[in-house]
Short mmCIF file of C-alpha atoms in Angstrom, two decimals:
data_model
loop_
_atom_site.label_atom_id
_atom_site.label_comp_id
_atom_site.label_asym_id
_atom_site.label_seq_id
_atom_site.Cartn_x
_atom_site.Cartn_y
_atom_site.Cartn_z
CA MET A 22 0.36 8.67 12.09
CA SER A 23 0.27 9.98 15.70
CA ILE A 24 -2.64 9.50 18.03
CA LEU A 25 -3.27 13.20 17.66
CA GLN A 26 -3.30 13.07 13.81
CA ILE A 27 -5.76 10.19 14.05
CA VAL A 28 -8.10 11.97 16.46
CA VAL A 29 -8.22 15.03 14.17
CA LEU A 30 -8.95 12.89 11.15
CA ALA A 31 -11.69 10.97 13.03
CA ILE A 32 -13.41 14.33 13.64
CA ALA A 33 -12.91 15.37 10.12
CA ALA A 34 -14.38 11.99 8.80
CA ILE A 35 -17.38 12.49 11.15
CA LEU A 36 -18.04 16.07 9.87
CA VAL A 37 -17.68 14.76 6.18
CA ASN A 38 -20.31 12.09 6.86
CA LEU A 39 -22.90 14.48 8.25
CA LEU A 40 -22.72 16.67 5.16
CA LYS A 41 -25.77 16.33 2.91
CA ARG A 42 -24.49 18.54 0.05
CA GLY A 43 -21.02 19.02 -1.42
CA ARG A 44 -19.89 15.93 0.58
CA SER A 45 -17.48 14.60 -2.31
CA TYR A 46 -15.77 18.11 -2.66
CA VAL A 47 -15.32 18.42 1.08
CA LEU A 48 -13.81 15.01 1.27
CA LEU A 49 -11.53 15.81 -1.62
CA ALA A 50 -10.27 18.90 0.17
CA VAL A 51 -9.89 17.09 3.46
CA SER A 52 -7.95 14.19 1.80
CA ALA A 53 -5.71 16.56 -0.11
CA LEU A 54 -4.96 18.55 3.05
CA ALA A 55 -4.28 15.31 5.04
CA MET A 56 -1.80 14.38 2.47
CA TYR A 57 0.41 17.40 2.95
CA TRP A 58 -0.11 17.13 6.64
CA LEU A 59 0.95 13.50 6.91
CA GLN A 60 3.95 13.72 4.65
CA PRO A 61 7.03 13.14 6.86
CA ARG A 62 9.51 15.96 7.32
CA GLN A 63 12.85 15.55 5.23
CA GLU A 64 15.55 17.45 3.50
CA PRO A 65 15.18 19.25 1.27
CA VAL A 66 12.18 20.61 2.92
CA ASN A 67 10.46 21.50 -0.48
CA LEU A 68 9.96 17.90 -1.15
CA VAL A 69 7.31 17.86 1.53
CA PHE A 70 5.47 20.13 -0.66
CA TRP A 71 6.22 18.65 -4.00
CA PHE A 72 5.51 14.89 -3.31
CA PRO A 73 1.88 15.52 -2.41
CA THR A 74 1.60 17.95 -5.26
CA LEU A 75 3.05 15.47 -7.70
CA THR A 76 0.53 12.86 -6.32
CA ILE A 77 -2.33 15.21 -7.25
CA LEU A 78 -0.89 15.85 -10.68
CA LEU A 79 -0.37 12.29 -11.44
CA THR A 80 -3.88 11.36 -10.37
CA VAL A 81 -5.56 14.18 -12.36
CA ALA A 82 -3.51 12.99 -15.47
CA SER A 83 -4.38 9.49 -14.80
CA TRP A 84 -8.18 10.41 -14.71
CA LEU A 85 -7.79 12.17 -18.08
CA VAL A 86 -6.27 9.25 -19.69
CA THR A 87 -8.80 6.86 -18.26
CA SER A 88 -11.93 8.81 -18.62
CA ALA A 89 -14.44 8.84 -21.21
CA PRO A 90 -14.29 11.83 -23.73
CA GLU A 91 -17.94 12.76 -23.08
CA ILE A 92 -17.55 13.45 -19.38
CA ARG A 93 -14.28 15.31 -19.29
CA PHE A 94 -15.93 18.84 -19.46
CA ARG A 95 -18.64 18.24 -16.92
CA ARG A 96 -19.34 21.07 -14.64
CA GLU A 97 -18.55 18.73 -11.63
CA ASN A 98 -15.16 18.08 -12.81
CA TRP A 99 -14.40 21.99 -12.92
CA GLY A 100 -15.57 22.04 -9.35
CA ALA A 101 -13.15 19.25 -8.31
CA ALA A 102 -10.24 20.88 -10.14
CA ALA A 103 -10.95 24.19 -8.33
CA VAL A 104 -10.89 22.36 -5.10
CA LEU A 105 -7.54 20.81 -5.74
CA PHE A 106 -6.11 24.11 -7.05
CA GLY A 107 -7.14 25.74 -4.02
CA VAL A 108 -5.61 23.19 -1.55
CA VAL A 109 -2.31 23.31 -3.37
CA LEU A 110 -2.55 27.22 -3.23
CA LEU A 111 -3.38 27.32 0.36
CA VAL A 112 -0.58 24.85 1.39
CA ASP A 113 1.97 26.94 -0.67
CA LEU A 114 0.83 30.17 1.09
CA ASN A 115 2.08 28.60 4.35
CA ARG A 116 5.40 30.31 3.41
CA TYR A 117 3.62 33.44 4.62
CA PHE A 118 1.53 31.91 7.48
CA ARG A 119 4.17 29.56 8.94
CA ILE A 120 1.73 27.14 10.55
CA GLU A 121 4.75 24.80 11.23
CA GLN A 122 2.81 22.20 13.17
CA PHE A 123 0.68 21.33 10.17
CA PHE A 124 2.61 22.01 7.08
CA PRO A 125 6.34 22.24 5.97
CA ILE A 126 8.24 25.31 7.22
CA GLU A 127 9.34 26.05 3.67
CA THR A 128 7.21 25.90 0.44
CA PRO A 129 8.24 27.09 -3.09
CA ARG A 130 7.69 30.55 -4.36
CA ILE A 131 4.14 31.14 -5.38
CA GLN A 132 5.23 32.13 -8.89
CA LEU A 133 6.84 28.73 -9.43
CA VAL A 134 3.88 26.84 -8.26
CA LEU A 135 1.46 28.86 -10.48
CA ALA A 136 3.70 28.34 -13.37
CA VAL A 137 3.86 24.49 -12.85
CA ILE A 138 0.06 24.42 -12.35
CA LEU A 139 -0.64 26.56 -15.56
CA VAL A 140 1.72 24.51 -17.70
CA PHE A 141 -0.03 21.31 -16.34
CA ALA A 142 -3.53 22.72 -16.80
CA ALA A 143 -2.69 23.84 -20.31
CA ALA A 144 -1.65 20.29 -21.22
CA VAL A 145 -4.69 18.70 -19.76
CA PHE A 146 -7.06 21.08 -21.35
CA THR A 147 -5.34 20.56 -24.74
CA LEU A 148 -5.71 16.78 -24.41
CA ALA A 149 -9.21 16.97 -23.19
CA ARG A 150 -10.24 19.04 -26.00
CA LEU A 151 -9.23 16.20 -28.61
CA ARG A 152 -12.40 14.27 -27.23
CA ARG A 153 -11.11 10.95 -27.91
CA ASP A 154 -9.52 8.07 -26.13
CA PHE A 155 -5.72 7.76 -25.80
CA PRO A 156 -4.84 3.96 -25.91
CA PHE A 157 -1.21 4.79 -26.50
CA LEU A 158 -1.24 7.07 -23.40
CA LEU A 159 -2.70 4.20 -21.21
CA VAL A 160 0.45 2.11 -22.01
CA ALA A 161 2.83 5.01 -21.55
CA ALA A 162 1.14 5.89 -18.29
CA VAL A 163 1.49 2.34 -16.92
CA CYS A 164 5.26 2.29 -17.86
CA VAL A 165 5.80 5.65 -16.36
CA LEU A 166 4.34 4.53 -13.08
CA ILE A 167 6.18 1.25 -12.99
CA VAL A 168 9.49 3.16 -13.58
CA MET A 169 8.69 5.61 -10.80
CA LEU A 170 7.85 2.88 -8.43
CA ILE A 171 11.06 0.91 -9.27
CA LEU A 172 13.16 4.24 -8.84
CA MET A 173 11.61 5.04 -5.40
CA LYS A 174 12.10 1.34 -4.21
CA MET A 175 15.71 1.25 -5.12
CA PRO A 176 18.19 2.47 -2.46
CA SER A 177 20.76 3.16 -5.04
CA ALA A 178 18.45 5.20 -7.23
CA VAL A 179 17.35 7.12 -4.26
CA GLU A 180 20.84 7.88 -3.23
CA ARG A 181 21.36 9.18 -6.74
CA LEU A 182 18.29 11.37 -6.52
CA ILE A 183 19.38 12.53 -3.14
CA GLU A 184 22.75 13.56 -4.74
CA ILE A 185 20.84 15.48 -7.60
CA ALA A 186 18.69 17.23 -5.16
CA ALA A 187 21.75 18.33 -3.13
CA ASP A 188 23.60 19.57 -6.26
CA ILE A 189 20.45 21.67 -7.19
CA ARG A 190 20.29 23.22 -3.84
CA GLY A 191 24.19 23.76 -3.56
CA LYS A 192 24.61 21.42 -0.61
CA GLU A 193 26.68 18.29 0.11
CA ALA A 194 24.76 15.06 -0.49
CA GLY A 195 25.44 14.09 3.09
CA GLU A 196 23.12 17.01 4.26
CA VAL A 197 20.16 15.39 2.64
CA ILE A 198 18.42 12.95 4.88
CA GLY A 199 16.39 10.94 2.35
CA LEU A 200 13.35 10.71 0.29
CA ALA A 201 9.96 9.51 1.61
CA TRP A 202 7.09 9.89 -0.79
CA LEU A 203 4.28 8.93 1.68
CA GLY A 204 1.73 6.59 0.39
CA PHE A 205 3.20 6.28 -3.19
CA SER A 206 3.26 2.59 -3.24
CA TYR A 207 -0.40 2.46 -2.71
CA VAL A 208 -1.26 5.48 -4.91
CA ALA A 209 0.69 3.80 -7.74
CA PHE A 210 -1.16 0.44 -7.43
CA ARG A 211 -4.57 2.18 -7.41
CA LEU A 212 -3.52 4.20 -10.50
CA LEU A 213 -2.16 1.03 -12.15
CA HIS A 214 -5.54 -0.77 -11.34
CA THR A 215 -7.69 2.05 -13.10
CA LEU A 216 -5.32 2.28 -16.00
CA MET A 217 -5.30 -1.45 -16.76
CA ASP A 218 -8.99 -1.80 -16.20
CA ARG A 219 -9.65 1.01 -18.65
CA ARG A 220 -7.55 -0.77 -21.34
CA ALA A 221 -9.45 -3.84 -20.65
CA GLY A 222 -12.84 -2.06 -20.83
CA ARG A 223 -13.83 -2.77 -17.26
CA LEU A 224 -13.40 0.74 -15.71
CA PRO A 225 -16.76 2.50 -15.04
CA SER A 226 -17.05 6.10 -15.96
CA VAL A 227 -16.12 8.31 -13.02
CA ARG A 228 -15.97 12.04 -12.43
CA LEU A 229 -12.87 13.75 -11.39
CA ASP A 230 -13.83 14.18 -7.80
CA GLU A 231 -14.75 10.39 -7.57
CA TYR A 232 -11.42 9.43 -9.17
CA VAL A 233 -9.16 11.55 -7.02
CA ASN A 234 -11.08 10.67 -3.76
CA TYR A 235 -10.58 7.02 -4.51
CA VAL A 236 -6.73 7.43 -4.96
CA ILE A 237 -6.11 9.74 -1.91
CA PHE A 238 -8.87 8.75 0.41
CA PHE A 239 -7.27 9.81 3.63
CA PRO A 240 -8.05 6.82 5.86
CA SER A 241 -6.33 4.31 3.47
CA PHE A 242 -3.88 6.75 1.87
CA THR A 243 -0.81 5.74 3.97
CA ALA A 244 -1.09 2.14 4.65
CA GLY A 245 -3.91 0.69 2.59
CA PRO A 246 -6.05 -1.33 2.19
CA ILE A 247 -6.07 -1.14 -1.80
CA ASP A 248 -9.78 -0.70 -2.60
CA ARG A 249 -11.45 -1.25 -6.18
CA ILE A 250 -12.68 1.95 -7.66
CA GLU A 251 -16.08 0.56 -8.55
CA ARG A 252 -16.79 -0.52 -5.02
CA PHE A 253 -15.43 2.58 -3.50
CA ILE A 254 -17.50 5.06 -5.53
CA ARG A 255 -20.71 3.36 -4.56
CA ASP A 256 -20.06 4.22 -0.90
CA LEU A 257 -18.86 7.64 -1.88
CA ASN A 258 -22.08 8.42 -3.72
CA GLU A 259 -24.32 6.59 -1.24
CA PRO A 260 -22.53 6.74 2.17
CA LEU A 261 -23.36 4.16 4.81
CA ALA A 262 -26.08 5.15 7.17
CA MET A 263 -24.51 5.91 10.57
CA ARG A 264 -26.83 4.39 12.96
CA VAL A 265 -26.04 3.38 16.52
CA GLU A 266 -24.44 -0.03 15.46
CA GLY A 267 -22.38 1.94 12.84
CA TRP A 268 -21.01 4.40 15.32
CA MET A 269 -20.22 1.39 17.65
CA GLU A 270 -18.46 -0.59 14.87
CA ALA A 271 -16.40 2.38 13.77
CA GLY A 272 -15.43 3.12 17.47
CA ARG A 273 -14.50 -0.56 17.99
CA ARG A 274 -12.24 -0.74 14.94
CA LEU A 275 -10.56 2.52 15.86
CA PHE A 276 -10.04 1.35 19.54
CA CYS A 277 -8.78 -2.08 18.46
CA GLY A 278 -6.40 -0.44 15.99
CA LEU A 279 -5.00 2.12 18.39
CA PHE A 280 -4.42 -0.56 20.98
CA LYS A 281 -2.89 -2.95 18.52
CA LYS A 282 -0.45 -0.34 17.19
CA PHE A 283 0.28 2.06 20.16
CA VAL A 284 0.15 -0.54 23.04
CA VAL A 285 0.94 -4.04 21.83
CA ALA A 286 3.18 -3.29 18.59
CA ASP A 287 5.07 -0.55 20.20
CA GLY A 288 5.53 -2.51 23.41
CA LEU A 289 6.92 -5.44 21.37
CA ALA A 290 9.26 -3.10 19.57
CA TRP A 291 11.36 -2.79 22.80
CA PHE A 292 12.69 -6.32 22.42
CA ALA A 293 11.62 -7.34 18.79
CA MET A 294 14.48 -8.51 16.53
CA ASN A 295 16.34 -5.82 14.67
CA GLU A 296 19.84 -5.35 13.04
CA LEU A 297 21.12 -3.72 16.14
CA PHE A 298 19.98 -6.52 18.65
CA VAL A 299 21.10 -9.51 16.58
CA PRO A 300 25.01 -9.13 17.08
CA ALA A 301 24.48 -9.09 20.85
CA VAL A 302 22.38 -12.18 21.13
CA GLN A 303 24.50 -15.47 21.49
CA SER A 304 21.91 -18.01 22.49
CA ALA A 305 19.29 -19.70 20.31
CA GLY A 306 16.48 -19.26 22.98
CA TRP A 307 16.92 -15.48 23.14
CA MET A 308 17.16 -15.35 19.29
CA TRP A 309 13.82 -17.19 19.11
CA VAL A 310 12.38 -14.75 21.65
CA LEU A 311 13.37 -11.73 19.66
CA LEU A 312 12.02 -13.35 16.42
CA TYR A 313 8.70 -14.30 17.83
CA ALA A 314 8.37 -10.67 19.16
CA TYR A 315 9.04 -9.34 15.64
CA SER A 316 6.56 -11.68 14.02
CA LEU A 317 3.88 -10.57 16.50
CA ARG A 318 4.98 -6.93 16.18
CA ILE A 319 4.68 -6.60 12.49
CA TYR A 320 1.22 -8.29 12.58
CA PHE A 321 -0.18 -6.03 15.31
CA ASP A 322 1.49 -2.97 13.80
CA PHE A 323 0.08 -3.38 10.28
CA SER A 324 -3.24 -4.87 11.29
CA GLY A 325 -3.57 -2.08 13.63
CA TYR A 326 -3.30 0.55 11.12
CA THR A 327 -5.62 -1.41 8.79
CA ASP A 328 -8.31 -1.32 11.79
CA ILE A 329 -7.66 2.45 12.07
CA ALA A 330 -8.25 2.99 8.25
CA ILE A 331 -11.24 0.90 8.42
CA GLY A 332 -12.78 2.69 11.41
CA LEU A 333 -11.90 6.15 9.90
CA GLY A 334 -13.44 5.05 6.61
CA ARG A 335 -16.51 3.90 8.38
CA LEU A 336 -16.79 7.17 10.07
CA ALA A 337 -16.53 8.86 6.69
CA GLY A 338 -19.39 6.61 5.33
CA VAL A 339 -17.10 4.22 3.38
CA ARG A 340 -16.67 0.55 4.15
CA LEU A 341 -13.04 -0.24 3.24
CA PRO A 342 -12.12 -3.89 2.52
CA GLU A 343 -10.62 -6.13 5.03
CA ASN A 344 -6.82 -6.69 4.90
CA PHE A 345 -6.20 -9.30 7.70
CA ASP A 346 -8.25 -12.30 8.84
CA ALA A 347 -6.20 -14.05 11.61
CA PRO A 348 -3.14 -14.92 9.18
CA TYR A 349 -1.13 -16.64 11.83
CA LEU A 350 -4.11 -19.15 12.47
CA LYS A 351 -3.96 -20.47 8.97
CA PRO A 352 -2.77 -24.02 8.47
CA ASN A 353 -0.80 -23.34 5.22
CA PRO A 354 0.93 -20.85 3.17
CA THR A 355 -1.84 -20.74 0.58
CA GLN A 356 -4.45 -19.66 3.23
CA PHE A 357 -1.88 -17.40 4.91
CA TRP A 358 -1.76 -15.40 1.78
CA ASN A 359 -5.63 -15.29 1.54
CA ALA A 360 -5.45 -13.77 5.06
CA TRP A 361 -2.39 -11.47 5.03
CA HIS A 362 -2.41 -8.21 3.28
CA MET A 363 -5.41 -9.53 1.30
CA THR A 364 -5.94 -6.52 -0.92
CA LEU A 365 -2.30 -6.47 -2.06
CA ALA A 366 -2.28 -10.32 -2.74
CA GLN A 367 -5.58 -9.90 -4.71
CA TRP A 368 -4.02 -7.08 -6.74
CA PHE A 369 -1.17 -9.22 -7.73
CA ARG A 370 -3.50 -12.07 -8.35
CA SER A 371 -5.69 -9.99 -10.76
CA TYR A 372 -2.95 -8.18 -12.71
CA PHE A 373 0.12 -10.39 -12.65
CA PHE A 374 -0.47 -14.04 -11.53
CA ASN A 375 -3.64 -14.70 -13.39
CA PRO A 376 -2.50 -13.02 -16.81
CA LEU A 377 0.87 -14.75 -16.44
CA THR A 378 -0.57 -18.39 -16.01
CA ARG A 379 -2.98 -17.81 -18.88
CA ALA A 380 -0.21 -16.68 -21.14
CA LEU A 381 2.04 -19.57 -20.09
CA ARG A 382 -0.80 -22.11 -20.70
CA SER A 383 -1.74 -20.71 -24.01
CA SER A 384 1.80 -20.63 -25.41
CA GLN A 385 2.79 -23.01 -28.18
CA ARG A 386 5.37 -24.61 -25.86
CA SER A 387 3.42 -24.96 -22.64
CA LEU A 388 5.40 -25.66 -19.64
CA PRO A 389 4.79 -28.81 -17.47
CA GLN A 390 2.13 -28.03 -14.85
CA PRO A 391 4.38 -28.23 -11.86
CA LEU A 392 7.03 -26.09 -13.49
CA LEU A 393 4.38 -23.52 -14.45
CA ILE A 394 3.10 -23.22 -10.95
CA LEU A 395 6.60 -22.86 -9.59
CA PHE A 396 7.50 -20.18 -11.96
CA ALA A 397 4.25 -18.24 -11.64
CA GLN A 398 4.12 -18.37 -7.78
CA SER A 399 7.76 -17.58 -7.42
CA ALA A 400 7.60 -14.63 -9.71
CA THR A 401 4.43 -13.22 -8.02
CA MET A 402 5.95 -13.58 -4.60
CA ILE A 403 9.19 -12.24 -5.53
CA LEU A 404 7.39 -9.07 -6.96
CA ILE A 405 5.37 -8.68 -3.71
CA GLY A 406 8.69 -8.58 -1.77
CA LEU A 407 10.29 -6.16 -4.25
CA TRP A 408 7.20 -3.99 -3.85
CA HIS A 409 8.39 -3.41 -0.23
CA GLY A 410 11.82 -2.45 -1.54
CA ILE A 411 14.30 -3.58 -4.17
CA THR A 412 16.87 -5.17 -2.06
CA PRO A 413 18.40 -8.70 -1.81
CA GLY A 414 16.52 -9.40 1.48
CA PHE A 415 13.13 -8.56 0.03
CA PHE A 416 14.00 -10.73 -3.09
CA LEU A 417 14.73 -13.64 -0.81
CA TRP A 418 11.73 -13.16 1.28
CA GLY A 419 9.52 -13.32 -1.84
CA LEU A 420 11.41 -16.29 -3.01
CA TRP A 421 11.02 -17.88 0.40
CA HIS A 422 7.25 -17.57 0.35
CA GLY A 423 7.15 -18.68 -3.33
CA ALA A 424 8.92 -21.86 -2.47
CA GLY A 425 6.46 -22.52 0.40
CA LEU A 426 3.38 -22.03 -1.83
CA PHE A 427 4.84 -24.38 -4.50
CA ILE A 428 5.47 -27.09 -1.85
CA HIS A 429 2.11 -26.83 -0.32
CA ASN A 430 0.57 -26.90 -3.82
CA ARG A 431 2.50 -30.28 -4.58
CA TRP A 432 1.69 -31.67 -1.16
CA SER A 433 -2.14 -30.79 -1.63
CA GLU A 434 -2.04 -32.46 -5.06
CA TRP A 435 -0.25 -35.71 -3.66
CA ARG A 436 -2.78 -35.91 -0.83
CA ARG A 437 -5.73 -35.37 -3.14
CA THR A 438 -4.77 -38.57 -5.12
CA ARG A 439 -4.21 -40.75 -2.01
CA PRO A 440 -6.96 -42.50 0.21
CA SER A 441 -8.16 -40.17 3.19
CA GLY A 442 -7.48 -42.63 5.70
CA TRP A 443 -6.64 -41.34 9.35
CA GLY A 444 -6.59 -37.80 8.10
CA ALA A 445 -10.21 -37.80 7.48
CA THR A 446 -11.23 -38.90 11.04
CA PRO A 447 -12.16 -36.06 13.43
CA HIS A 448 -8.82 -36.52 15.52
CA GLY A 449 -6.80 -36.97 12.45
CA ALA A 450 -8.28 -33.70 10.81
CA ALA A 451 -7.83 -31.78 14.11
CA PHE A 452 -4.26 -32.99 14.30
CA LEU A 453 -3.36 -32.06 10.81
CA LYS A 454 -5.12 -28.58 11.27
CA TYR A 455 -3.35 -27.69 14.42
CA SER A 456 0.02 -28.96 13.59
CA GLY A 457 -0.34 -27.08 10.23
CA ILE A 458 -1.02 -23.80 12.05
CA VAL A 459 2.20 -24.31 14.15
CA LEU A 460 4.34 -25.26 11.16
CA ASN A 461 2.96 -22.53 9.05
CA PHE A 462 3.57 -19.88 11.73
CA HIS A 463 7.20 -20.97 12.01
CA PHE A 464 7.59 -20.85 8.41
CA VAL A 465 6.36 -17.34 8.18
CA THR A 466 8.30 -16.24 11.23
CA LEU A 467 11.49 -17.75 9.86
CA GLY A 468 10.90 -15.71 6.62
CA TRP A 469 10.82 -12.45 8.45
CA CYS A 470 14.58 -12.74 8.97
CA PHE A 471 14.98 -11.97 5.23
CA PHE A 472 12.43 -9.18 5.38
CA LEU A 473 13.74 -7.20 8.58
CA LEU A 474 17.54 -7.69 8.23
CA PRO A 475 19.26 -5.61 5.62
CA ASP A 476 22.14 -8.13 5.02
CA PRO A 477 21.27 -11.61 3.68
CA ARG A 478 24.34 -12.93 5.31
CA MET A 479 23.07 -11.66 8.67
CA ALA A 480 19.73 -13.26 8.05
CA TRP A 481 21.40 -16.54 7.18
CA ASN A 482 23.51 -16.41 10.30
CA VAL A 483 20.41 -15.81 12.44
CA LEU A 484 18.80 -18.82 10.90
CA LEU A 485 21.71 -21.02 11.78
CA ARG A 486 21.85 -19.60 15.24
CA LEU A 487 18.10 -20.29 15.73
CA PHE A 488 18.82 -24.05 15.31
CA GLY A 489 22.09 -23.98 17.32
CA VAL A 490 24.36 -24.42 14.22
CA LEU A 491 26.31 -21.21 14.77
#
């Protein structure tokens, strides 16, 4: 997001929060329009229209699958459907208005869009009229979302999709820049959260406007945090009162986020490590400088966007969950992952790590405890790495953190069975704490080599050069 876009969205959030009636519908329209507006420009240009539209269709379909039969035909749901239809139609009509600064230059023909919407609406209406639950569709929807997420995260699959798109348009594949489905990683995880909670019987009954607002809420759409639907709809239906301290808090978070992102992070980007700088650096000292700069840059960039999202959410009357809690000041990997991208880590803990460990413990041939912990932590962290992209580098980054978590777990178990000794004294505890912070920061920082460099061999050479081996 640019500063101009953030300012416009802040004004929209304030106006939404001031509304006494129809607030949910207006927020729905603003979030849907923002989704189209923020979608990055790409070739073929029509994808700038179809990706947000597909997000809306997927969200409505997921609501249908997860909703209770008795609420599907409520009048409020028809109002939300009308708002979404109106937004899609308005954006498509831009082919006649040509508001190029806000929406894509090209949009599909209105006949095609109407045909797609009518076919989708007919399918939704037919399923809704059955007035029963769809347990088999819950499983199918989870599988479809996971497959879509995998395809969008695999460079080879994306290249193949680009070739298909080029063939359809009669162009060479080289003319197609790439595929960028803005916010889909977060959208998919919000949808998976509701689908799996519905299957477990934990999902509350929600209206269509509540559900879609949760999934595409514009402050958190592009970069999180990943809220829980039951918490979000409480704020949606009972927005936070905006007294003086509320305005001050929202302004503080917005200002801090803007400063972190556009001053600190963008300033560090001038000399932070990247694949272009690495071959030109020969000394270990300068390589450390570049790596430190990247480590700080990624924190200030990501936490800056989170502060902006929380500030915008506060202006709209919604208190989004925190995503960072001084992660580089934590003394071990376990505490780091309780403070870095917290909502993503909590999502994986709830829907992968905990079910996996329960299944392994309850199996007839239960693994030894250390091996169980190693497998569960490594698998979880590898998946967190692959969530960023299915590449060898992200795999190794996840494995790096999985190994760090396991080593810390074993160290903690070993210390627990030993006398406290000097470590329990004030000086000993302080030494262990601050030395742990230094060691953990460098462990995390070294791991960024696998995260940021596209070639694992380049990352390995950087690690060797950092310690003067190469």
